[in-house]
PDB file of C-alpha atoms in Angstrom:
ATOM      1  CA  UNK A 180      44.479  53.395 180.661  1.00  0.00           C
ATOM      2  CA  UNK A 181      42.508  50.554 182.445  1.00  0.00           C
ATOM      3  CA  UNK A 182      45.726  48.964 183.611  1.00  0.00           C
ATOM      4  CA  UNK A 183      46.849  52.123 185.187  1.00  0.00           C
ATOM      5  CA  UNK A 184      43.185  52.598 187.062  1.00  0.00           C
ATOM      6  CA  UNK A 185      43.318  49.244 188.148  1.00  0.00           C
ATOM      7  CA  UNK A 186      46.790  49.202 189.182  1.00  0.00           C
ATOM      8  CA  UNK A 187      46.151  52.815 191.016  1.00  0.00           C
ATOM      9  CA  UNK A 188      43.363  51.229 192.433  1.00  0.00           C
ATOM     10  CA  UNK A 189      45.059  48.206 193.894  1.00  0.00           C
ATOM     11  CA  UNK A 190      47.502  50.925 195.581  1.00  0.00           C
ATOM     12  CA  UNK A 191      44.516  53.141 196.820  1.00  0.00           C
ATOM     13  CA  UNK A 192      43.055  49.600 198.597  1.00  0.00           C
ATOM     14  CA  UNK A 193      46.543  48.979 200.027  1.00  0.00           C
ATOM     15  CA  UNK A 194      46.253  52.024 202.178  1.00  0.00           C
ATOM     16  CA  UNK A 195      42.552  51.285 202.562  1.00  0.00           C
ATOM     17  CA  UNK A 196      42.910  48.069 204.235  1.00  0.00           C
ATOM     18  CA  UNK A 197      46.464  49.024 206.483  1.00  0.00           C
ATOM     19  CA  UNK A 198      44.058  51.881 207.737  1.00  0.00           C
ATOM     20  CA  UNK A 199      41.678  49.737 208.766  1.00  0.00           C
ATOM     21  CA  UNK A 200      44.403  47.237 210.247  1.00  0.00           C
ATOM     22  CA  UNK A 201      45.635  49.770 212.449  1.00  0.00           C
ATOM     23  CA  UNK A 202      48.472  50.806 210.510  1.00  0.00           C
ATOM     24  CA  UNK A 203      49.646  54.631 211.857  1.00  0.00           C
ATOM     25  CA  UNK A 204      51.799  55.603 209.126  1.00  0.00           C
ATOM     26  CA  UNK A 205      52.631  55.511 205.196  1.00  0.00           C
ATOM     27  CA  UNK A 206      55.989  53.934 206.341  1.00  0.00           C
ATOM     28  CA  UNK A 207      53.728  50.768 207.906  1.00  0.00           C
ATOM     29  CA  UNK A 208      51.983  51.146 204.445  1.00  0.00           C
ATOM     30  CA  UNK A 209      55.121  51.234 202.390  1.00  0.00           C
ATOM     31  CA  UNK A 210      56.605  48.561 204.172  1.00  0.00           C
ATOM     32  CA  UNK A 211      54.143  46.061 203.453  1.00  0.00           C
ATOM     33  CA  UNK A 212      54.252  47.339 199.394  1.00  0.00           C
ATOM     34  CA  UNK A 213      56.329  45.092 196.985  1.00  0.00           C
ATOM     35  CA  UNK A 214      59.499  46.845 196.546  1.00  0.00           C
ATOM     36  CA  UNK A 215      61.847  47.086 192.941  1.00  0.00           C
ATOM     37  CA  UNK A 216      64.811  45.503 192.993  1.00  0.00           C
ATOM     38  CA  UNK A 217      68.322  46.412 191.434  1.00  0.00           C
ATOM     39  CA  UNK A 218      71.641  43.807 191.466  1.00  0.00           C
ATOM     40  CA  UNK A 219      74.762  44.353 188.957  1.00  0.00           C
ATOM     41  CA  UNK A 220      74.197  41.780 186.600  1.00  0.00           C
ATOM     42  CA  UNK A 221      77.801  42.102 184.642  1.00  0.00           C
ATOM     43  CA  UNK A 222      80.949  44.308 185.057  1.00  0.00           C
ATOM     44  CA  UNK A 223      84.009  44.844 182.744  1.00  0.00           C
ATOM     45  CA  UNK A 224      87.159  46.858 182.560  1.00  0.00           C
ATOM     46  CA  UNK A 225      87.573  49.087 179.133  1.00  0.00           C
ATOM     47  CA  UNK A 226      90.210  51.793 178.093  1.00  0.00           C
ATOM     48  CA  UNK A 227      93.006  49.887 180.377  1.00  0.00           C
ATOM     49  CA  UNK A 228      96.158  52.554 180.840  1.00  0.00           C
ATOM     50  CA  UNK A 229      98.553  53.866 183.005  1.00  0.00           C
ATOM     51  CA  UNK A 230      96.105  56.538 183.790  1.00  0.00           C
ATOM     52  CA  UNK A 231      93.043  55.132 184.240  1.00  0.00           C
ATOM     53  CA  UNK A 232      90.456  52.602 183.558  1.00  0.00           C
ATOM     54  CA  UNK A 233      86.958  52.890 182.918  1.00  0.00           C
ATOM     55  CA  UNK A 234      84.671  50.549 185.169  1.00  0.00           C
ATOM     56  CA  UNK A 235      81.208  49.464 182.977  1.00  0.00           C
ATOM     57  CA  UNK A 236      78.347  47.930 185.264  1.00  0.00           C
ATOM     58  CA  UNK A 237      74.941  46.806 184.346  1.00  0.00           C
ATOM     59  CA  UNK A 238      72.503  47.726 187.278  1.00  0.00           C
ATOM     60  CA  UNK A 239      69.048  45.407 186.003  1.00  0.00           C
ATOM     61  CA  UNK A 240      65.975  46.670 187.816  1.00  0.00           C
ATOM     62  CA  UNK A 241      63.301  44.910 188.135  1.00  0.00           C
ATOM     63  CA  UNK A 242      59.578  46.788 189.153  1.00  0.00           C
ATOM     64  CA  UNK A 243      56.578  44.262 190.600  1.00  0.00           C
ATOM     65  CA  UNK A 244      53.863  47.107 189.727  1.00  0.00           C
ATOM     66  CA  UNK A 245      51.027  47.180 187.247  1.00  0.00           C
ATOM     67  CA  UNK A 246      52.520  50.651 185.784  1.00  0.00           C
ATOM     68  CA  UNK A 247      55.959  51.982 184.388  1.00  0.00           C
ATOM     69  CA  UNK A 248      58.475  52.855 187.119  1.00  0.00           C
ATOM     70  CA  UNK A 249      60.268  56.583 186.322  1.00  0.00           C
ATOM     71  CA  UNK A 250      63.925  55.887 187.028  1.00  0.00           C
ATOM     72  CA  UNK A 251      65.169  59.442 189.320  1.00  0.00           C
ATOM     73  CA  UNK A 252      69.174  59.070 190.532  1.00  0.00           C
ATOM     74  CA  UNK A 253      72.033  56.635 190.305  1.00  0.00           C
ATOM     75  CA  UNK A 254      74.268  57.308 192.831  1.00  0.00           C
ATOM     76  CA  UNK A 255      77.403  55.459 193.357  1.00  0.00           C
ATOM     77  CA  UNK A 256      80.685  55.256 196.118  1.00  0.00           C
ATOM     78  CA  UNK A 257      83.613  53.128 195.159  1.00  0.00           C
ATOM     79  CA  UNK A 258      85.886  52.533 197.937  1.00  0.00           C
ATOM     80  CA  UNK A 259      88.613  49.795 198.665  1.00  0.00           C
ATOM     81  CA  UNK A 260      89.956  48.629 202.046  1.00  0.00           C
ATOM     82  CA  UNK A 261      87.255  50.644 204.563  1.00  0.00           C
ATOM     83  CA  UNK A 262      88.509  54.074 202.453  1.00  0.00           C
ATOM     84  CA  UNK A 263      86.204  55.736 200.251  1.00  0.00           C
ATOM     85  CA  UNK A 264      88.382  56.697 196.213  1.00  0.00           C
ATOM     86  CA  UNK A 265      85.825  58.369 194.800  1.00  0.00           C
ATOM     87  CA  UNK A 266      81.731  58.908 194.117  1.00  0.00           C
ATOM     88  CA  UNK A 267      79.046  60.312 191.519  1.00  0.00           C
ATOM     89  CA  UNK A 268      76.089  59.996 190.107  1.00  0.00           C
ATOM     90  CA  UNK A 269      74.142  59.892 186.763  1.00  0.00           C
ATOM     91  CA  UNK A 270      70.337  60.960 186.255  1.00  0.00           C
ATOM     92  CA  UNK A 271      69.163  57.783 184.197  1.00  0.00           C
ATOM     93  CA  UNK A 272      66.469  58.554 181.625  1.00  0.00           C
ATOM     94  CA  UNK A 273      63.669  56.653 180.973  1.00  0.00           C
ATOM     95  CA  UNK A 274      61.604  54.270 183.096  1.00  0.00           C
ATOM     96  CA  UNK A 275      61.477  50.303 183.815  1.00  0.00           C
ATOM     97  CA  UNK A 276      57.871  48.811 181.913  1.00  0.00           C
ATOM     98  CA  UNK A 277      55.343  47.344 184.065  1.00  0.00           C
ATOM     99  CA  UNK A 278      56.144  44.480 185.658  1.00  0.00           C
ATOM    100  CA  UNK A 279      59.673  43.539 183.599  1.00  0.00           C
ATOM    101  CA  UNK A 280      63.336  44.166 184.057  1.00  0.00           C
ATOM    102  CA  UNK A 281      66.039  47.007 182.508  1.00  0.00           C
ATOM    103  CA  UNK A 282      69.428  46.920 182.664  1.00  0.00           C
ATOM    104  CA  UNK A 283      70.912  50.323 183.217  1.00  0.00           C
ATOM    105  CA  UNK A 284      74.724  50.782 181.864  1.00  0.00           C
ATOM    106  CA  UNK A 285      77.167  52.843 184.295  1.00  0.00           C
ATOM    107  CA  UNK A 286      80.537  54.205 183.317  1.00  0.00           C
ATOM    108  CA  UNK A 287      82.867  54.558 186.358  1.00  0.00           C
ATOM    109  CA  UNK A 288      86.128  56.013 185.487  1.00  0.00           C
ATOM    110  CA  UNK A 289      88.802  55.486 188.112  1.00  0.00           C
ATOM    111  CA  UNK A 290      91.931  57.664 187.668  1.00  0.00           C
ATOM    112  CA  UNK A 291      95.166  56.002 188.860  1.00  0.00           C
ATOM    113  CA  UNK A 292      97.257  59.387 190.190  1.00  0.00           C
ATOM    114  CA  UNK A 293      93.894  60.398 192.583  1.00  0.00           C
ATOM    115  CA  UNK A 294      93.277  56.963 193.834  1.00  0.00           C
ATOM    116  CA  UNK A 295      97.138  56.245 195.012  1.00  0.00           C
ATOM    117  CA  UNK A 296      96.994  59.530 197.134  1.00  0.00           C
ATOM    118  CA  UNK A 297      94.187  58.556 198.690  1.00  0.00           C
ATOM    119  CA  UNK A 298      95.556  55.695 199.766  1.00  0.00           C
ATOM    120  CA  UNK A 299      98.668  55.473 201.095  1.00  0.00           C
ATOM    121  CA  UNK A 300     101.026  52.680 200.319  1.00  0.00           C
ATOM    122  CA  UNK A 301      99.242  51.885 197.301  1.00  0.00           C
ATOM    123  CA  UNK A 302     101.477  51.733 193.882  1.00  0.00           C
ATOM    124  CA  UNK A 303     101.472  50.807 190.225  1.00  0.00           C
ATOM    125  CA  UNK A 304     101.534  47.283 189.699  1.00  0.00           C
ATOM    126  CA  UNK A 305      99.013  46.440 192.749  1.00  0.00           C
ATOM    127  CA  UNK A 306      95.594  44.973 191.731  1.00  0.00           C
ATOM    128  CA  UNK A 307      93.812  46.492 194.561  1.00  0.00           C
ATOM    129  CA  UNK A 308      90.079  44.909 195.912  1.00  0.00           C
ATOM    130  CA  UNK A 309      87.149  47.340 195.815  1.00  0.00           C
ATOM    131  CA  UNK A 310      83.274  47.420 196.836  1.00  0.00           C
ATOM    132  CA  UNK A 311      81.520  49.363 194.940  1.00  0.00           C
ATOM    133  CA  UNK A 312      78.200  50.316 196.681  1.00  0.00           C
ATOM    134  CA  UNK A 313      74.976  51.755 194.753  1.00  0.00           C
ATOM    135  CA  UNK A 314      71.662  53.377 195.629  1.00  0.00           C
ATOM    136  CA  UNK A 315      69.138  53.922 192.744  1.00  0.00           C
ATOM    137  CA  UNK A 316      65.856  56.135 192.967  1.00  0.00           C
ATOM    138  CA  UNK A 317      62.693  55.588 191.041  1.00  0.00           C
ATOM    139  CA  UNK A 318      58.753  57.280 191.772  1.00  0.00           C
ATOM    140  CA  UNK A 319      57.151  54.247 192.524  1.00  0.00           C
ATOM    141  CA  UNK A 320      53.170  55.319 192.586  1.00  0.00           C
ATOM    142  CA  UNK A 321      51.501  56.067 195.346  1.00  0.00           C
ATOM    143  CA  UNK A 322      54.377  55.530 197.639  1.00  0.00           C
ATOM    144  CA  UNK A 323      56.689  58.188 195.930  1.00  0.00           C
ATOM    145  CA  UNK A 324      60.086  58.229 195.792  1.00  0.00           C
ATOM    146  CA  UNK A 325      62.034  55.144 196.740  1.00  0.00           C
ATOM    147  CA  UNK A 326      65.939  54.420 197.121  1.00  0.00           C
ATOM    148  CA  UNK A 327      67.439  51.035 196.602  1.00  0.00           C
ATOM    149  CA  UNK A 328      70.348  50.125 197.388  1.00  0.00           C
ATOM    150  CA  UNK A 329      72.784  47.373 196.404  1.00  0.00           C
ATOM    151  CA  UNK A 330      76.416  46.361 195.894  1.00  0.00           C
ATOM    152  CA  UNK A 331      79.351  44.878 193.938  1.00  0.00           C
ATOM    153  CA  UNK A 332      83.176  43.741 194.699  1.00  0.00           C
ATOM    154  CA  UNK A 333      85.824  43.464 192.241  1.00  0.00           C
ATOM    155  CA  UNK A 334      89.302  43.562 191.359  1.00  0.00           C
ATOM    156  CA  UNK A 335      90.910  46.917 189.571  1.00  0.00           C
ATOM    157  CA  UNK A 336      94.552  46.728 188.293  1.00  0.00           C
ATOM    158  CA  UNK A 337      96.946  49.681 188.316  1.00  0.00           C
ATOM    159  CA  UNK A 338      99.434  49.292 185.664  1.00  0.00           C
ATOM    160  CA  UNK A 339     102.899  49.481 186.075  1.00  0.00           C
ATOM    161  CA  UNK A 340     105.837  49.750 182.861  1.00  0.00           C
ATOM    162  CA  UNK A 341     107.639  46.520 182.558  1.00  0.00           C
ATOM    163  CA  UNK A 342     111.288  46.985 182.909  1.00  0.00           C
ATOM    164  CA  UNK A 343     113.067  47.243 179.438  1.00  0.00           C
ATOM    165  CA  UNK A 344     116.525  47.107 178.922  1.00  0.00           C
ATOM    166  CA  UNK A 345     119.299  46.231 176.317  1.00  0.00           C
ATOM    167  CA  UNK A 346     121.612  43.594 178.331  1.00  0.00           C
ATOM    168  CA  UNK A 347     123.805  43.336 174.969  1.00  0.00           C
ATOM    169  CA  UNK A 348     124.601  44.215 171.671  1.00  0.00           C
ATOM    170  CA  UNK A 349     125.883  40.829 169.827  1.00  0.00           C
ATOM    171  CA  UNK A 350     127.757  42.098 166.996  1.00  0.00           C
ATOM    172  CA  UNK A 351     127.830  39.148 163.738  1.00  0.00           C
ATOM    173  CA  UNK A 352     129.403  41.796 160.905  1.00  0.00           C
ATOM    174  CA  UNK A 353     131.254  45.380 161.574  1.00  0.00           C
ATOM    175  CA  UNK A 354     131.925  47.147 159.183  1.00  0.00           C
ATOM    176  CA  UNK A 355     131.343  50.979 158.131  1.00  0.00           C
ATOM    177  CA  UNK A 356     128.922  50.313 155.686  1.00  0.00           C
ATOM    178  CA  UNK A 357     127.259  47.857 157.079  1.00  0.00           C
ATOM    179  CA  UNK A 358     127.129  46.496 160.578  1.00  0.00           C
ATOM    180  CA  UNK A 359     124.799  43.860 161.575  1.00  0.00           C
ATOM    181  CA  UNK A 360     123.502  41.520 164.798  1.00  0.00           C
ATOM    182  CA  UNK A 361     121.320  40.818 167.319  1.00  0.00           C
ATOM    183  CA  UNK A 362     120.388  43.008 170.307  1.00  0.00           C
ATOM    184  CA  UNK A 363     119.506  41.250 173.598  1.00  0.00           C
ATOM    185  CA  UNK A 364     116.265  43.083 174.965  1.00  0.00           C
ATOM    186  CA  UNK A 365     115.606  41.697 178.741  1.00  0.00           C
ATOM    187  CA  UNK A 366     111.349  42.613 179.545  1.00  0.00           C
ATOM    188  CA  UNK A 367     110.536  41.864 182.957  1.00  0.00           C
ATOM    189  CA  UNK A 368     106.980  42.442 184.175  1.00  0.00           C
ATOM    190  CA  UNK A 369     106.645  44.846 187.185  1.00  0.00           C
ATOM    191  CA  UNK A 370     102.765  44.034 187.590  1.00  0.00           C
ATOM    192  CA  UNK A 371     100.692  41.538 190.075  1.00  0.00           C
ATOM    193  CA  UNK A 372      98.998  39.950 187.012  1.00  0.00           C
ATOM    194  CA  UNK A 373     100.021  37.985 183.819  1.00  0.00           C
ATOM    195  CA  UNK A 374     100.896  40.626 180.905  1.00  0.00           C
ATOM    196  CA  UNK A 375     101.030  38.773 177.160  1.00  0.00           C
ATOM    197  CA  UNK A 376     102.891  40.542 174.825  1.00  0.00           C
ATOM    198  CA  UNK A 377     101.041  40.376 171.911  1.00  0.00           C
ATOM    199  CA  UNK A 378     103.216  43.582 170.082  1.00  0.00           C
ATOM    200  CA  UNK A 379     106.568  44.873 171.305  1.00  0.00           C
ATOM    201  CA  UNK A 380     107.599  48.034 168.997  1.00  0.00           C
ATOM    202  CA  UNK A 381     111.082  49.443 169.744  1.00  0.00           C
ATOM    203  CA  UNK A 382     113.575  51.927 168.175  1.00  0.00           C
ATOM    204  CA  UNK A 383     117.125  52.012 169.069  1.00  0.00           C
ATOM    205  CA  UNK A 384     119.598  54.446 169.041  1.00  0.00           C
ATOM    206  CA  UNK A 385     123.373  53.426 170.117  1.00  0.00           C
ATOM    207  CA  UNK A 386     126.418  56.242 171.059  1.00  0.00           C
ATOM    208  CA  UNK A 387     123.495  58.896 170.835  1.00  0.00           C
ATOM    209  CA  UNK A 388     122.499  57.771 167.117  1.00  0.00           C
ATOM    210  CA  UNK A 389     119.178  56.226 166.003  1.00  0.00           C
ATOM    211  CA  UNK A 390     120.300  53.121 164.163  1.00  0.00           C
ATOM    212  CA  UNK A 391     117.070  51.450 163.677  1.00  0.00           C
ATOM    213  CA  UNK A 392     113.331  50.068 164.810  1.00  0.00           C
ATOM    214  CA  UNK A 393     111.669  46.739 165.014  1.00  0.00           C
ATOM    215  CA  UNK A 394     108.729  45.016 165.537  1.00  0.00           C
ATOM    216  CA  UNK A 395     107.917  41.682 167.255  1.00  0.00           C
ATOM    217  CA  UNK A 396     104.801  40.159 167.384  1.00  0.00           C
ATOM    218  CA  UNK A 397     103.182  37.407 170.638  1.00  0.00           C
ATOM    219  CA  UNK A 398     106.863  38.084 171.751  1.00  0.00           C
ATOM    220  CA  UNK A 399     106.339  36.390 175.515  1.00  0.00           C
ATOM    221  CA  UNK A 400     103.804  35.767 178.244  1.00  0.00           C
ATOM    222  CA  UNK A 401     105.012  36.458 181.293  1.00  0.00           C
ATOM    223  CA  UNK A 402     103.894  36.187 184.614  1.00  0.00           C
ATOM    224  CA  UNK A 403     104.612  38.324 187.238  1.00  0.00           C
ATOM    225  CA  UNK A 404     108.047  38.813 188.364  1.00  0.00           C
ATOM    226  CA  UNK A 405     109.340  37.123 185.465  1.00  0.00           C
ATOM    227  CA  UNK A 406     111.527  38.235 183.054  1.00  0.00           C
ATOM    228  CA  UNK A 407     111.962  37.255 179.182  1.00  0.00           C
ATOM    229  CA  UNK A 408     115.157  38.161 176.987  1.00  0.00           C
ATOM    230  CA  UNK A 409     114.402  38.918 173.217  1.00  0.00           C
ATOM    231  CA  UNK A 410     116.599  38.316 170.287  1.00  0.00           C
ATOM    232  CA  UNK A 411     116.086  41.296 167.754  1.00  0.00           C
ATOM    233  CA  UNK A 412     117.551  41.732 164.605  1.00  0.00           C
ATOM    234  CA  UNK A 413     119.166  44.692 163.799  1.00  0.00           C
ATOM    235  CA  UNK A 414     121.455  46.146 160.812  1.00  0.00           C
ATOM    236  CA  UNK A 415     122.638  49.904 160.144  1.00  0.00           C
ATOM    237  CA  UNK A 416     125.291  51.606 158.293  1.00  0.00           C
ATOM    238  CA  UNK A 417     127.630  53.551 160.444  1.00  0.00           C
ATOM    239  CA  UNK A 418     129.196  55.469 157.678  1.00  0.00           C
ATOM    240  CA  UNK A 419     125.484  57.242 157.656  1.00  0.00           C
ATOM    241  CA  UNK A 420     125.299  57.458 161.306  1.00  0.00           C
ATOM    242  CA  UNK A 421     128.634  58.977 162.093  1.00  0.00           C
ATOM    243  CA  UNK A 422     132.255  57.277 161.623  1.00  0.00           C
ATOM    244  CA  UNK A 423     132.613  58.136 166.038  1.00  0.00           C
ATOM    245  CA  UNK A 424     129.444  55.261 165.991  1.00  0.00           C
ATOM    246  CA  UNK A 425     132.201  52.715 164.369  1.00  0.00           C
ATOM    247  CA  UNK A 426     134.355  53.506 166.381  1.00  0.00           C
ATOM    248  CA  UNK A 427     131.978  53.259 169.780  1.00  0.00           C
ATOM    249  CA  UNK A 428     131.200  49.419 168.009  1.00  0.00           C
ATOM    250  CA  UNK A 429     134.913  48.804 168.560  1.00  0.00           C
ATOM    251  CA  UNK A 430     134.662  48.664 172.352  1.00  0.00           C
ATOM    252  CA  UNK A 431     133.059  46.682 174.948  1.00  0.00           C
ATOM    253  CA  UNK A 432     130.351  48.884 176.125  1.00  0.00           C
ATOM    254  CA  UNK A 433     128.332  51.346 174.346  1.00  0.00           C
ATOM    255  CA  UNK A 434     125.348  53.847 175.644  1.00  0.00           C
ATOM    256  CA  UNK A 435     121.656  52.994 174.495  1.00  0.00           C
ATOM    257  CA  UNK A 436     118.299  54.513 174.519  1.00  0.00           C
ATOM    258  CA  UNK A 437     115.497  52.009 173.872  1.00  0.00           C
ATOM    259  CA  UNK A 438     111.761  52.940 173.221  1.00  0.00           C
ATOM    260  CA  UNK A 439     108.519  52.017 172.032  1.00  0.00           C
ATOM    261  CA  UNK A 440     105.387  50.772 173.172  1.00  0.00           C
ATOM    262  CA  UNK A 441     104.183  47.243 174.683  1.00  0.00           C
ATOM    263  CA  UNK A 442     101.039  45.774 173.677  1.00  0.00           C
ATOM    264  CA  UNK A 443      99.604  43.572 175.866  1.00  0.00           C
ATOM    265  CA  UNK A 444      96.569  41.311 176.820  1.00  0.00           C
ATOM    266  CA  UNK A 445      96.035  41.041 180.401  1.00  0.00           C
ATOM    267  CA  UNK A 446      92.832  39.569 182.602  1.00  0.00           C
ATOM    268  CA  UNK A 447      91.542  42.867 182.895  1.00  0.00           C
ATOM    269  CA  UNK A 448      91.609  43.512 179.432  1.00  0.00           C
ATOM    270  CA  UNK A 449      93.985  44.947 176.467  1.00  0.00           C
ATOM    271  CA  UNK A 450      96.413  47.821 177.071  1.00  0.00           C
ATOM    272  CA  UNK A 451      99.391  49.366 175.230  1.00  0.00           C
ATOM    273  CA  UNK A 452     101.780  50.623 177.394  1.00  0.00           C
ATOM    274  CA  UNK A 453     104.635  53.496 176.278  1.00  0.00           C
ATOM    275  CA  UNK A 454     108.219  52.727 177.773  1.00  0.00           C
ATOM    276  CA  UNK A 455     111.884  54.518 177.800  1.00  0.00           C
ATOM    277  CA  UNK A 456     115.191  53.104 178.872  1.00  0.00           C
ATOM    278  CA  UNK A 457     118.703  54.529 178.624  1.00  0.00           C
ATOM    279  CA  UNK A 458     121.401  52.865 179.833  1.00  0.00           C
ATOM    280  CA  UNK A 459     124.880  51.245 178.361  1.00  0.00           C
ATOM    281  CA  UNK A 460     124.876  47.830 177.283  1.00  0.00           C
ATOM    282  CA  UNK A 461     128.132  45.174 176.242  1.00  0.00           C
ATOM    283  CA  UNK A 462     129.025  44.572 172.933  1.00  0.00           C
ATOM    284  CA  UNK A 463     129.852  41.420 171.978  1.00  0.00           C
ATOM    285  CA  UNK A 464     131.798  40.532 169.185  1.00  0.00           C
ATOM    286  CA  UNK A 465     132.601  37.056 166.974  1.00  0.00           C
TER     287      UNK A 465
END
């Protein structure tokens, strides 16, 4: 109680002695007033997709005065290259103790298909620059309500699916009850930044039949632009597939459909990314 009389008090002589200085206003009183500050002390990336991304910052505010500092508004605008992509707010609880610091945590989440129609050109794979620019609000006493405003630049990826296809089908035993050998899976990445494939699930299915699934694990780090071709083992029965499948495995080419999901560890953080190819690939024989 004696800290917040004294502390009022040292406000209440503030205005005293501007008065007497001449001052005209509270905004000649204000200005002279120590004022909180508020700077993004750390910033990550979390929940990393094709859709979106969620953007964490922690605001620290600081207050200089004798009492507790009632946090009001966080307001936010995140914009990239002069163009605004989005803006919100949160109403912060809580207050900032006498004369310390608080960080304040702020979840941002920036969806992909909204931010690449407002700006044009823009597409998946681009790791675009943004500024994000904040203004917090806190009842400071005596003065009232005061805004503070501060920034923060970053980088934000928007994913793009790596190209996956089957260049071949390298045949080492056919036979109707048991065929065997090695498919030929070419990943290229699509993106700006490294992706490394720390999972690569895929199921196969060859003439329109599914024939089989795999799993590799740290299959390849690639950086972007560059492409990585996979040896996977695979062995089915034909007989159970259909004898038209054996008799597909007898030519040179032969329709796929490849699927599954990439796991990757990127910069920016993990992400698992869903992919889909169908195509025909060669089949090689001994």
């Amino acid at each position: 109680m004696a800290t917040l009389v004294n502390s009022r008090l040292a406000s209440f002589s503030l205005i005293c002695v501007s008065l007497l200085s001449g001052c005209q206003s509270l905004q000649d009183i204000a200005g002279m007033a120590p004022k909180p500050t508020a700077e993004v002390v750390g910033s990550s990336i979390r929940g990393l997709s094709l859709q979106n991304a969620l953007l964490l910052f922690d605001v620290e505010v600081a207050n200089p005065y004798g009492d507790a500092l009632p946090l009001a508004d966080l307001s936010y605008t995140l914009g990239s290259n002069g163009k605004k992509i989005l803006e919100g707010s949160i109403q912060p609880t809580g207050s900032i103790p006498a004369r310390g610091k608080q960080i304040i945590q702020l979840p941002v989440t920036v969806g992909f298909a909204p931010l690449m129609a407002a700006l044009k050109g823009v597409k998946a794979g681009t790791v675009l620059p943004y500024t994000a620019d904040f203004r917090i609000s806190v009842d400071a006493p005596v003065l009232g309500r005061i805004e503070v405003p501060f920034s923060k630049s970053g980088e934000l990826p928007i994913p793009a699916v790596p190209e996956v296809e089957m260049s071949s089908f390298e045949i080492g035993r056919l036979g109707l009850d048991q065929t065997s050998g090695t498919v030929k899976l070419r990943v290229r990445n699509t993106n700006q930044f490294p992706l490394d494939l720390k999972r690569l699930g895929m199921s196969f299915a060859l003439g329109g039949q599914e024939v089989g699934s795999s799993r590799l694990s740290d299959a390849a780090s690639l950086q972007p632009g560059e492409s990585a071709t996979l040896s996977v083992p695979l062995s089915f029965s034909p007989r159970t597939a259909g004898a038209s499948l054996f008799n597909l495995l007898r030519g040179k080419q032969i329709a796929y459909q490849v699927s599954g999901s990439i796991e990757a560890n990127t910069r920016f953080g993990p992400i698992s990314i869903p992919y889909s190819k169908i195509g025909n690939t060669a089949v090689t024989k001994p």
